[in-house]
């Protein structure tokens, strides 16, 4: 706010001009009636006409300048908050996004910001102007006829309590509405993202009903808000009715008894009218303000959120090493009630390729998540090059790790940008070299726009194998000593498979690689295999040795790779 001091001062100056013009307009009523019309003074006909004209134009100009300036300040404040919130989302721990849902968060940028923006523009322009005008009008009323002015305000306190109560209620309704908007976004996101499933299973009616439920809930909440908000009209209008009744009766008798002129009474009457308008809009403003505060609460929940995973106060950059990785007696749980890793020890030498194998749910992905600190261990430690990663800066830990996930995540951008994500500022040559090493260069050139081809949302305009190779090129470009690889489970056609395997083989050269393996070829190439089951490492060794032991690993191999093994046997025979 402090950086907008100049603009706010400018706006307040023009608010004061608006208030003073209103005061002038009210004061002009008395001479206009008494001097011009009753005493028939020609000078006052012109003077009053010119005065009304001049003051109205000044008031219009003042309103324009203060309103634009204040709204600019308000909108800038919101823009700053959007930036802060987005930044907070970029730093927030993965756990938060997983637990709260990502689609829901979008509504904080859309509907919450909308409510807040509405409140800020209204409050910023209205509140100052209305309060200043009200002060001028009350001043005018007391100056014109203080006894009448006292009576005019006798009913005022009775309206304050209900207006405040309406505001509080509205805030609660608004909080619920905005949370519901989040739910609605989540449902829509789900249906649209799974467009193929919806069609394939002809689930349009079901989805329509799901959406319909969410729309109906928000509709009901919005109607509740409308009804609550509108309650302020009868309250304010009744207040006006009582006030007008009182001053007409009292003022009427004052005129009948010759205690005041028609002109001064009309000026007073006019002042009451002019005071009533800002009072009424202040009541409305309180409603907008409460709704805005509900939005602000949800926005600040994120801005003020202290990320769970962050640099320790004394964090230092990692000392560069060759890339050894160790999990020491690691325990981990996602939720308080269920342990997922149960004392895991894994020690990986620099340059070694290690495969994690085990039944689904054994904890392999979790191990991979702990190394780049997507989560922190519940107990034990993860060391890279002998250093506890929690004691190093996040950035320095990440800079040593490249990640290739099962569903390669591409951004809706060009292929070039998607590869360059691996290292910002890489030259075209470096990008192409990475693509060549990832067996992607040729197919990229065959696309109509080459490296400038847009990949579509989540890269859906590319084939599965092509997406994989772009992701591999990205990791190539990063050139980090440690590679975390979650091998794709979905089978590619033989040719794509061969290209992806070759690209991966080149990517793994000279790096410490930890791979969740789904292919026999990958497992065979691994120096050591860690067999995991129920959150524990139950066996370690190279493939042949483990097969000979005829334990869980041999059984898994027989189930998973039956086809591969038979193929090999027939080839060998
Ligand atoms: P794997 O990769 O071996 O199949 P995971 O590491 O994905 O196993 O999962 C291990 C266990 O942790 C499973 O029981 C799974 O249900 C649970 N789990 C995985 N991810 C989460 C999560 N984000 N929140 C809560 N539980 C999870």
Coordinates of C-alpha atoms and ligand atoms in Angstrom, one line a residue:
X1 CA 0.0 0.0 0.0
X2 CA 2.8 2.4 0.9
X3 CA 4.0 2.4 -2.7
X4 CA 0.7 3.8 -3.8
X5 CA 0.7 6.7 -1.3
X6 CA 0.9 9.4 -4.0
X7 CA -2.1 8.0 -5.9
X8 CA -4.1 7.6 -2.7
X9 CA -3.4 11.1 -1.7
X10 CA -4.5 12.3 -5.2
X11 CA -7.7 10.4 -4.9
X12 CA -8.5 11.6 -1.4
X13 CA -8.0 15.2 -2.6
X14 CA -10.6 14.7 -5.3
X15 CA -12.9 12.9 -2.9
X16 CA -12.8 16.0 -0.7
X17 CA -13.6 18.1 -3.8
X18 CA -16.7 15.9 -4.4
X19 CA -17.8 16.3 -0.8
X20 CA -17.3 20.1 -0.9
X21 CA -19.3 20.3 -4.2
X22 CA -22.1 18.4 -2.6
X23 CA -22.0 20.8 0.4
X24 CA -22.0 23.7 -2.1
X25 CA -25.0 22.2 -3.9
X26 CA -27.0 21.9 -0.7
X27 CA -26.1 25.4 0.5
X28 CA -27.2 26.8 -2.9
X29 CA -30.8 25.6 -2.5
X30 CA -31.6 28.2 0.2
X31 CA -30.7 31.3 -1.8
X32 CA -32.0 29.8 -5.0
X33 CA -35.5 29.4 -3.4
X34 CA -35.6 32.4 -1.1
X35 CA -33.7 35.0 -3.2
X36 CA -34.4 33.9 -6.7
X37 CA -37.9 32.6 -6.6
X38 CA -39.6 34.1 -3.5
X39 CA -37.8 37.5 -3.5
X40 CA -37.6 37.5 -7.3
X41 CA -34.0 38.8 -7.5
X42 CA -32.8 38.4 -11.1
X43 CA -29.1 38.2 -10.1
X44 CA -29.8 35.1 -8.0
X45 CA -31.6 33.3 -10.9
X46 CA -28.3 33.4 -12.8
X47 CA -26.0 33.0 -9.9
X48 CA -27.9 29.9 -8.7
X49 CA -28.2 28.4 -12.1
X50 CA -24.4 28.9 -12.8
X51 CA -23.6 27.6 -9.3
X52 CA -25.5 24.4 -9.8
X53 CA -24.0 23.9 -13.2
X54 CA -20.4 24.6 -12.1
X55 CA -20.6 22.5 -8.9
X56 CA -22.2 19.5 -10.8
X57 CA -19.4 19.5 -13.4
X58 CA -16.7 19.8 -10.7
X59 CA -18.4 16.9 -8.8
X60 CA -18.4 14.8 -12.0
X61 CA -14.7 15.5 -12.7
X62 CA -13.8 14.7 -9.1
X63 CA -15.8 11.5 -9.1
X64 CA -14.1 10.5 -12.3
X65 CA -10.5 11.2 -11.1
X66 CA -11.0 9.7 -7.6
X67 CA -12.8 6.6 -9.0
X68 CA -10.2 5.8 -11.7
X69 CA -7.3 6.4 -9.4
X70 CA -8.6 4.4 -6.5
X71 CA -9.6 1.5 -8.7
X72 CA -6.2 1.5 -10.3
X73 CA -4.6 1.2 -6.8
X74 CA -7.1 -1.6 -5.9
X75 CA -6.5 -3.6 -9.1
X76 CA -2.7 -3.3 -8.6
X77 CA -3.0 -4.6 -5.0
X78 CA -4.9 -7.6 -6.4
X79 CA -2.4 -8.2 -9.1
X80 CA 0.3 -8.2 -6.5
X81 CA -1.6 -10.7 -4.4
X82 CA -2.1 -13.0 -7.5
X83 CA 1.7 -12.9 -8.0
X84 CA 2.3 -13.7 -4.3
X85 CA -0.2 -16.5 -4.4
X86 CA 1.2 -18.1 -7.5
X87 CA 4.7 -17.8 -6.1
X88 CA 3.4 -19.5 -3.0
X89 CA 1.9 -22.3 -5.0
X90 CA 5.2 -22.8 -6.8
X91 CA 7.0 -23.3 -3.5
X92 CA 4.3 -25.2 -1.7
X93 CA 5.0 -28.8 -0.7
X94 CA 3.7 -31.5 -3.0
X95 CA 1.8 -33.1 -0.1
X96 CA -0.5 -30.0 0.1
X97 CA -1.4 -30.2 -3.6
X98 CA -2.0 -33.9 -3.4
X99 CA -4.2 -33.6 -0.3
X100 CA -6.1 -30.5 -1.4
X101 CA -6.4 -31.2 -5.1
X102 CA -4.9 -29.0 -7.8
X103 CA -8.1 -28.1 -9.7
X104 CA -9.7 -26.8 -6.6
X105 CA -6.8 -24.3 -6.2
X106 CA -7.7 -22.7 -9.6
X107 CA -10.8 -21.1 -8.1
X108 CA -8.6 -19.1 -5.8
X109 CA -7.3 -17.3 -8.9
X110 CA -10.8 -17.0 -10.5
X111 CA -13.7 -16.7 -8.1
X112 CA -11.9 -15.7 -4.9
X113 CA -10.0 -13.1 -6.8
X114 CA -13.2 -11.9 -8.5
X115 CA -15.0 -11.4 -5.1
X116 CA -12.0 -9.6 -3.7
X117 CA -11.6 -7.4 -6.8
X118 CA -15.3 -6.5 -6.7
X119 CA -15.0 -5.6 -3.0
X120 CA -11.7 -3.7 -3.5
X121 CA -13.0 -1.6 -6.4
X122 CA -16.2 -0.8 -4.7
X123 CA -14.7 -0.1 -1.3
X124 CA -11.8 1.8 -2.6
X125 CA -13.9 4.2 -4.7
X126 CA -17.0 4.2 -2.6
X127 CA -16.0 4.2 1.0
X128 CA -13.8 7.3 1.0
X129 CA -16.2 9.3 -1.2
X130 CA -19.3 8.3 0.7
X131 CA -17.8 8.9 4.1
X132 CA -16.5 12.3 3.1
X133 CA -19.8 13.2 1.5
X134 CA -21.7 12.0 4.5
X135 CA -19.6 14.2 6.8
X136 CA -20.2 17.3 4.6
X137 CA -23.9 16.6 4.5
X138 CA -24.2 16.1 8.2
X139 CA -22.2 19.3 8.6
X140 CA -24.7 21.1 6.3
X141 CA -27.7 19.7 8.1
X142 CA -26.4 20.8 11.5
X143 CA -25.5 24.2 10.1
X144 CA -28.9 24.7 8.5
X145 CA -31.0 23.5 11.4
X146 CA -29.4 21.7 14.3
X147 CA -32.6 20.7 16.1
X148 CA -34.0 19.1 13.0
X149 CA -30.6 17.4 12.3
X150 CA -30.6 15.8 15.8
X151 CA -34.1 14.3 15.0
X152 CA -32.9 13.2 11.6
X153 CA -30.4 10.9 13.2
X154 CA -32.5 9.5 16.0
X155 CA -33.3 6.4 14.1
X156 CA -29.8 5.9 12.7
X157 CA -28.4 3.6 15.4
X158 CA -31.3 1.2 15.0
X159 CA -30.0 0.3 11.5
X160 CA -26.4 -0.3 12.4
X161 CA -26.9 -3.6 14.2
X162 CA -29.0 -5.4 11.5
X163 CA -26.6 -4.1 8.8
X164 CA -23.6 -5.5 10.6
X165 CA -25.4 -8.8 11.2
X166 CA -26.2 -9.1 7.5
X167 CA -22.5 -8.5 6.7
X168 CA -21.4 -11.3 9.1
X169 CA -23.9 -13.7 7.6
X170 CA -22.9 -12.8 4.1
X171 CA -19.3 -13.4 4.9
X172 CA -20.1 -17.0 6.0
X173 CA -22.3 -17.7 3.0
X174 CA -19.6 -16.3 0.7
X175 CA -16.9 -18.5 2.3
X176 CA -19.0 -21.5 1.6
X177 CA -19.8 -20.3 -1.9
X178 CA -16.1 -19.9 -2.7
X179 CA -15.2 -23.2 -1.4
X180 CA -18.0 -24.7 -3.5
X181 CA -16.6 -22.9 -6.6
X182 CA -13.4 -24.9 -5.9
X183 CA -15.4 -28.2 -5.8
X184 CA -17.1 -27.2 -9.0
X185 CA -13.8 -26.5 -10.8
X186 CA -12.5 -29.9 -9.6
X187 CA -15.5 -31.7 -11.1
X188 CA -15.3 -29.8 -14.4
X189 CA -11.5 -30.4 -14.6
X190 CA -12.1 -34.1 -14.0
X191 CA -14.7 -34.5 -16.7
X192 CA -12.8 -32.5 -19.3
X193 CA -9.5 -34.1 -18.7
X194 CA -11.1 -37.6 -18.9
X195 CA -13.0 -36.6 -22.1
X196 CA -12.0 -39.9 -23.8
X197 CA -13.2 -42.1 -20.9
X198 CA -16.5 -40.2 -20.7
X199 CA -17.2 -40.9 -24.4
X200 CA -15.9 -44.4 -24.4
X201 CA -18.1 -45.4 -21.6
X202 CA -21.0 -43.2 -22.7
X203 CA -21.0 -41.5 -19.3
X204 CA -22.2 -38.1 -20.5
X205 CA -25.4 -38.3 -18.5
X206 CA -23.6 -39.3 -15.4
X207 CA -21.1 -36.5 -15.8
X208 CA -23.8 -34.0 -16.6
X209 CA -25.5 -35.0 -13.3
X210 CA -22.3 -34.7 -11.4
X211 CA -21.7 -31.2 -12.9
X212 CA -25.4 -30.4 -12.3
X213 CA -25.1 -31.1 -8.6
X214 CA -22.2 -28.8 -8.3
X215 CA -24.0 -26.0 -10.3
X216 CA -27.1 -26.5 -8.1
X217 CA -25.1 -26.2 -4.9
X218 CA -23.5 -23.0 -6.0
X219 CA -26.8 -21.7 -7.3
X220 CA -28.4 -22.3 -3.9
X221 CA -25.5 -20.6 -2.1
X222 CA -25.6 -17.6 -4.5
X223 CA -29.4 -17.2 -4.0
X224 CA -28.8 -17.2 -0.2
X225 CA -26.2 -14.5 -0.7
X226 CA -28.6 -12.5 -2.9
X227 CA -31.4 -12.7 -0.3
X228 CA -29.1 -11.8 2.5
X229 CA -27.6 -8.9 0.6
X230 CA -31.0 -7.5 -0.4
X231 CA -32.2 -7.4 3.2
X232 CA -30.3 -4.2 3.6
X233 CA -32.7 -2.4 1.2
X234 CA -35.8 -2.7 3.4
X235 CA -33.7 -1.8 6.5
X236 CA -32.3 1.3 4.9
X237 CA -35.5 2.4 3.2
X238 CA -37.5 2.0 6.5
X239 CA -34.9 4.2 8.1
X240 CA -35.3 6.8 5.4
X241 CA -39.1 6.6 5.9
X242 CA -38.9 7.3 9.6
X243 CA -36.4 10.1 9.1
X244 CA -38.5 11.8 6.4
X245 CA -41.7 11.5 8.5
X246 CA -40.0 13.1 11.5
X247 CA -38.4 16.0 9.7
X248 CA -41.4 16.8 7.6
X249 CA -43.7 17.0 10.6
X250 CA -41.2 18.9 12.7
X251 CA -39.9 21.1 9.9
X252 CA -43.5 21.7 8.7
X253 CA -44.5 23.0 12.1
X254 CA -41.4 25.2 12.2
X255 CA -42.5 26.8 8.9
X256 CA -46.1 27.1 10.0
X257 CA -44.9 28.9 13.1
X258 CA -42.6 31.1 11.1
X259 CA -39.5 29.7 12.8
X260 CA -37.8 29.0 9.4
X261 CA -38.1 29.8 5.7
X262 CA -39.2 27.4 3.0
X263 CA -35.8 27.9 1.4
X264 CA -33.8 26.8 4.4
X265 CA -36.1 23.8 5.0
X266 CA -35.8 22.7 1.4
X267 CA -32.0 23.0 1.7
X268 CA -32.2 20.8 4.7
X269 CA -34.5 18.3 3.0
X270 CA -32.1 18.2 0.1
X271 CA -29.1 17.6 2.5
X272 CA -31.0 14.6 4.0
X273 CA -31.5 13.2 0.5
X274 CA -27.9 13.7 -0.4
X275 CA -26.8 12.1 2.9
X276 CA -29.1 9.2 2.5
X277 CA -27.5 8.0 -0.8
X278 CA -24.0 7.5 0.6
X279 CA -25.5 5.9 3.7
X280 CA -27.3 3.4 1.6
X281 CA -24.3 2.6 -0.5
X282 CA -22.1 2.3 2.6
X283 CA -24.5 -0.5 3.8
X284 CA -24.1 -2.1 0.4
X285 CA -20.3 -1.7 0.6
X286 CA -20.2 -3.5 3.9
X287 CA -21.8 -6.5 2.1
X288 CA -19.2 -6.4 -0.7
X289 CA -16.5 -5.9 1.8
X290 CA -17.5 -9.0 3.8
X291 CA -17.6 -11.1 0.6
X292 CA -14.2 -9.7 -0.4
X293 CA -12.8 -10.6 3.0
X294 CA -14.0 -14.2 2.5
X295 CA -12.0 -14.2 -0.8
X296 CA -9.0 -12.6 0.9
X297 CA -9.1 -15.2 3.6
X298 CA -8.8 -18.0 1.1
X299 CA -6.1 -16.2 -0.8
X300 CA -4.0 -15.5 2.3
X301 CA -4.3 -19.1 3.3
X302 CA -2.0 -19.8 0.5
X303 CA 0.2 -16.7 0.6
X304 CA 0.8 -17.2 4.4
X305 CA 1.3 -20.9 4.1
X306 CA 4.7 -21.9 5.4
X307 CA 5.9 -24.6 3.0
X308 CA 6.8 -27.8 4.9
X309 CA 9.6 -28.5 2.5
X310 CA 11.9 -25.5 2.5
X311 CA 15.5 -24.5 3.1
X312 CA 16.7 -24.9 6.7
X313 CA 17.7 -21.6 8.3
X314 CA 21.4 -22.7 8.0
X315 CA 21.1 -24.5 4.7
X316 CA 24.2 -24.5 2.5
X317 CA 24.6 -25.5 -1.1
X318 CA 25.6 -29.1 -1.6
X319 CA 29.3 -29.7 -2.0
X320 CA 29.5 -31.2 -5.5
X321 CA 30.3 -34.9 -5.6
X322 CA 30.1 -37.8 -8.0
X323 CA 26.5 -38.7 -7.1
X324 CA 26.3 -41.3 -4.4
X325 CA 22.9 -41.8 -2.9
X326 CA 22.0 -43.4 0.4
X327 CA 18.8 -44.0 2.3
X328 CA 19.7 -44.7 5.9
X329 CA 17.1 -46.5 8.0
X330 CA 14.3 -44.5 6.4
X331 CA 10.8 -44.6 7.8
X332 CA 8.0 -42.7 5.9
X333 CA 4.3 -42.2 6.1
X334 CA 2.0 -40.1 4.0
X335 CA -0.8 -40.1 6.5
X336 CA -0.4 -40.4 10.3
X337 CA -2.0 -43.8 10.5
X338 CA -0.2 -45.9 7.8
X339 CA 3.6 -46.4 7.6
X340 CA 4.7 -46.8 4.0
X341 CA 8.5 -47.2 4.4
X342 CA 9.6 -49.3 7.3
X343 CA 13.3 -48.9 7.8
X344 CA 14.8 -48.8 4.3
X345 CA 18.5 -48.9 3.8
X346 CA 19.8 -48.4 0.2
X347 CA 23.4 -47.5 -0.6
X348 CA 24.2 -46.6 -4.1
X349 CA 27.7 -46.0 -5.5
X350 CA 28.4 -43.2 -7.9
X351 CA 27.7 -44.2 -11.5
X352 CA 25.9 -47.3 -10.4
X353 CA 22.5 -48.4 -11.9
X354 CA 20.1 -49.7 -9.4
X355 CA 16.7 -51.1 -10.1
X356 CA 13.8 -51.1 -7.6
X357 CA 11.5 -54.1 -8.1
X358 CA 8.6 -55.3 -6.1
X359 CA 4.9 -55.8 -6.1
X360 CA 2.7 -52.7 -6.6
X361 CA 2.4 -50.7 -3.3
X362 CA 5.7 -51.9 -2.0
X363 CA 7.0 -48.3 -1.8
X364 CA 9.2 -47.9 -4.8
X365 CA 7.7 -44.6 -6.0
X366 CA 7.9 -43.4 -2.5
X367 CA 11.7 -44.0 -2.4
X368 CA 12.0 -42.1 -5.6
X369 CA 9.9 -39.2 -4.2
X370 CA 12.2 -38.9 -1.1
X371 CA 15.4 -38.3 -3.0
X372 CA 14.5 -34.9 -4.6
X373 CA 12.7 -33.9 -1.3
X374 CA 9.2 -34.0 -2.8
X375 CA 8.6 -35.4 0.7
X376 CA 10.8 -35.4 3.8
X377 CA 11.5 -38.7 5.5
X378 CA 9.5 -39.3 8.7
X379 CA 12.6 -40.8 10.3
X380 CA 16.1 -41.7 9.1
X381 CA 17.9 -39.7 6.4
X382 CA 18.6 -39.4 2.7
X383 CA 22.2 -38.6 1.9
X384 CA 23.6 -37.4 -1.5
X385 CA 27.4 -37.5 -1.7
X386 CA 27.4 -38.1 2.1
X387 CA 25.4 -35.0 2.9
X388 CA 21.9 -35.0 4.5
X389 CA 19.7 -33.4 1.8
X390 CA 17.6 -31.6 4.5
X391 CA 20.7 -29.6 5.5
X392 CA 21.4 -28.4 1.9
X393 CA 19.6 -25.8 -0.1
X394 CA 16.7 -27.2 -2.1
X395 CA 18.0 -25.7 -5.3
X396 CA 21.4 -27.3 -4.9
X397 CA 19.9 -30.7 -4.2
X398 CA 17.6 -30.4 -7.3
X399 CA 20.4 -29.3 -9.5
X400 CA 22.1 -32.6 -9.1
X401 CA 19.0 -34.7 -10.0
X402 CA 17.2 -35.3 -13.3
X403 CA 13.8 -36.9 -13.3
X404 CA 12.1 -38.9 -16.0
X405 CA 8.7 -40.0 -15.0
X406 CA 6.3 -42.6 -16.2
X407 CA 3.9 -40.2 -17.8
X408 CA 6.4 -37.7 -19.2
X409 CA 5.0 -34.3 -18.2
X410 CA 5.2 -31.8 -21.1
X411 CA 4.1 -28.2 -20.9
X412 CA 1.8 -26.7 -23.5
X413 CA 4.6 -25.0 -25.4
X414 CA 7.0 -25.7 -28.2
X415 CA 9.3 -28.7 -28.3
X416 CA 12.2 -26.4 -28.0
X417 CA 10.9 -24.9 -24.8
X418 CA 10.0 -28.3 -23.4
X419 CA 13.6 -29.5 -23.9
X420 CA 15.1 -26.3 -22.7
X421 CA 13.2 -26.7 -19.4
X422 CA 16.1 -29.0 -18.5
X423 CA 18.4 -26.0 -18.5
X424 CA 17.2 -22.5 -19.0
X425 CA 19.4 -20.5 -21.4
X426 CA 20.7 -23.6 -23.3
X427 CA 21.7 -22.8 -26.9
X428 CA 20.0 -24.2 -29.9
X429 CA 23.0 -26.4 -30.5
X430 CA 22.9 -27.8 -27.0
X431 CA 19.1 -28.5 -27.4
X432 CA 19.6 -30.3 -30.7
X433 CA 22.5 -32.3 -29.3
X434 CA 20.3 -33.4 -26.4
X435 CA 17.5 -34.3 -28.8
X436 CA 19.9 -36.3 -31.0
X437 CA 21.1 -38.2 -28.0
X438 CA 17.5 -38.9 -27.1
X439 CA 16.8 -40.2 -30.6
X440 CA 14.3 -37.3 -31.0
X441 CA 16.0 -35.0 -33.4
X442 CA 14.8 -36.8 -36.6
X443 CA 11.2 -37.0 -35.7
X444 CA 11.3 -33.4 -34.5
X445 CA 12.6 -32.2 -37.9
X446 CA 9.9 -34.2 -39.6
X447 CA 7.2 -32.2 -37.8
X448 CA 5.8 -29.2 -39.8
X449 CA 7.2 -26.6 -37.4
X450 CA 10.3 -28.6 -36.3
X451 CA 11.5 -27.5 -32.9
X452 CA 8.8 -24.8 -32.8
X453 CA 6.0 -27.3 -32.9
X454 CA 3.5 -26.8 -30.1
X455 CA 3.1 -30.1 -28.3
X456 CA -0.5 -29.4 -27.0
X457 CA -1.8 -29.8 -23.6
X458 CA 0.3 -32.4 -21.7
X459 CA 2.0 -33.1 -25.0
X460 CA -1.0 -34.9 -26.3
X461 CA -0.2 -34.0 -29.9
X462 CA 2.8 -36.3 -29.8
X463 CA 2.8 -40.1 -29.5
X464 CA 3.7 -41.8 -26.3
X465 CA 7.2 -42.7 -27.5
X466 CA 7.8 -39.2 -28.7
X467 CA 6.8 -37.7 -25.4
X468 CA 9.2 -40.1 -23.6
X469 CA 12.1 -39.0 -25.9
X470 CA 11.4 -35.3 -25.3
X471 CA 11.4 -36.0 -21.6
X472 CA 14.7 -37.9 -22.0
X473 CA 16.2 -35.0 -24.1
X474 CA 15.2 -32.6 -21.3
X475 CA 17.1 -34.8 -18.7
X476 CA 20.1 -35.1 -21.1
X477 CA 20.2 -31.3 -21.3
X478 CA 20.2 -31.0 -17.5
X479 CA 23.2 -33.3 -17.4
X480 CA 22.8 -34.1 -13.7
X481 CA 24.9 -36.8 -12.0
X482 CA 21.8 -38.5 -10.5
X483 CA 19.0 -39.9 -12.7
X484 CA 15.7 -40.9 -11.2
X485 CA 13.7 -43.0 -13.7
X486 CA 10.2 -44.3 -13.4
X487 CA 10.0 -46.5 -16.4
X488 CA 6.8 -46.3 -18.4
X489 CA 4.5 -49.3 -17.9
X490 CA 2.5 -48.8 -21.0
X491 CA 4.0 -50.8 -23.9
X492 CA 5.2 -49.0 -27.0
X493 CA 5.4 -50.5 -30.4
X494 CA 8.6 -52.4 -31.0
X495 CA 10.3 -49.6 -33.0
X496 CA 9.5 -46.8 -30.5
X497 CA 10.4 -49.1 -27.6
X498 CA 13.8 -49.7 -29.2
X499 CA 14.4 -46.0 -29.7
X500 CA 13.3 -45.1 -26.1
X501 CA 15.6 -47.9 -24.7
X502 CA 18.5 -46.6 -26.7
X503 CA 17.9 -43.1 -25.6
X504 CA 17.7 -44.2 -22.0
X505 CA 20.8 -46.2 -22.3
X506 CA 22.7 -43.2 -23.5
X507 CA 21.1 -41.0 -20.7
X508 CA 22.2 -43.5 -18.1
X509 CA 25.9 -43.5 -19.1
X510 CA 28.1 -42.1 -16.3
X511 CA 25.2 -41.3 -14.0
X512 CA 24.0 -42.8 -10.8
X513 CA 20.6 -44.2 -11.9
X514 CA 17.7 -45.3 -9.8
X515 CA 15.0 -46.9 -11.8
X516 CA 11.7 -48.3 -11.0
X517 CA 11.9 -51.0 -13.6
X518 CA 9.1 -52.6 -15.6
X519 CA 11.2 -54.2 -18.3
X520 CA 13.4 -57.2 -18.2
X521 CA 16.0 -55.5 -20.4
X522 CA 16.4 -52.7 -17.9
X523 CA 16.6 -55.0 -14.9
X524 CA 19.3 -57.1 -16.5
X525 CA 21.4 -54.0 -17.2
X526 CA 21.1 -52.9 -13.6
X527 CA 24.2 -53.4 -11.5
X528 CA 22.1 -54.3 -8.5
X529 CA 18.4 -54.9 -7.9
X530 CA 16.7 -53.9 -4.7
X531 CA 13.7 -56.1 -4.1
X532 CA 11.0 -54.3 -2.1
X533 CA 8.0 -55.6 -0.4
X534 CA 5.6 -53.9 2.1
X535 CA 7.9 -51.0 2.7
X536 CA 11.1 -53.0 3.3
X537 CA 14.1 -54.0 1.2
X538 CA 14.0 -57.8 1.4
X539 CA 16.7 -58.7 -1.0
X540 CA 19.6 -57.2 -3.0
X541 CA 21.8 -58.5 -5.8
X542 CA 22.2 -58.7 -9.6
X543 CA 19.5 -60.4 -11.6
X544 CA 21.0 -63.8 -12.1
X545 CA 21.9 -64.2 -8.4
X546 CA 18.4 -63.2 -7.4
X547 CA 16.7 -65.6 -9.8
X548 CA 18.9 -68.4 -8.5
X549 CA 17.7 -67.7 -4.9
X550 CA 14.2 -68.4 -6.1
X551 CA 12.5 -66.0 -3.7
X552 CA 10.0 -63.2 -4.3
X553 CA 12.1 -61.8 -7.1
X554 CA 12.1 -65.0 -9.1
X555 CA 8.4 -65.3 -8.6
X556 CA 7.8 -61.7 -9.7
X557 CA 10.0 -62.3 -12.8
X558 CA 8.0 -65.3 -13.7
X559 CA 4.7 -63.4 -13.5
X560 CA 5.9 -60.1 -15.1
X561 CA 8.3 -61.3 -17.7
X562 CA 6.9 -64.6 -18.7
X563 CA 6.6 -63.6 -22.3
X564 CA 10.0 -61.9 -22.4
X565 CA 11.7 -65.0 -20.8
X566 CA 10.0 -67.4 -23.2
X567 CA 11.0 -65.3 -26.1
X568 CA 14.6 -65.2 -25.0
X569 CA 14.7 -69.0 -24.4
X570 CA 13.4 -69.6 -27.9
X571 CA 15.9 -67.2 -29.3
X572 CA 18.7 -68.8 -27.5
X573 CA 17.6 -72.3 -28.5
Ligands
LIG1 P1 4.9 -48.6 -5.5 O1 5.6 -47.6 -6.3 O2 5.9 -49.7 -5.1 O3 3.7 -49.3 -6.2 P2 4.1 -46.5 -3.8 O4 5.4 -46.0 -3.2 O5 3.5 -45.8 -4.9 O6 4.3 -48.0 -4.2 O7 3.1 -46.7 -2.6 C1 3.3 -47.3 -1.4 C2 2.1 -47.1 -0.5 O8 1.9 -45.7 -0.2 C3 0.8 -47.6 -1.1 O9 0.1 -48.3 -0.1 C4 0.1 -46.4 -1.5 O10 -1.3 -46.6 -1.3 C5 0.6 -45.4 -0.5 N1 0.7 -44.0 -1.2 C6 1.4 -43.7 -2.3 N2 1.3 -42.4 -2.6 C7 0.5 -41.9 -1.6 C8 0.1 -40.5 -1.4 N3 0.4 -39.5 -2.1 N4 -0.7 -40.3 -0.3 C9 -1.0 -41.4 0.5 N5 -0.6 -42.6 0.3 C10 0.1 -42.9 -0.7

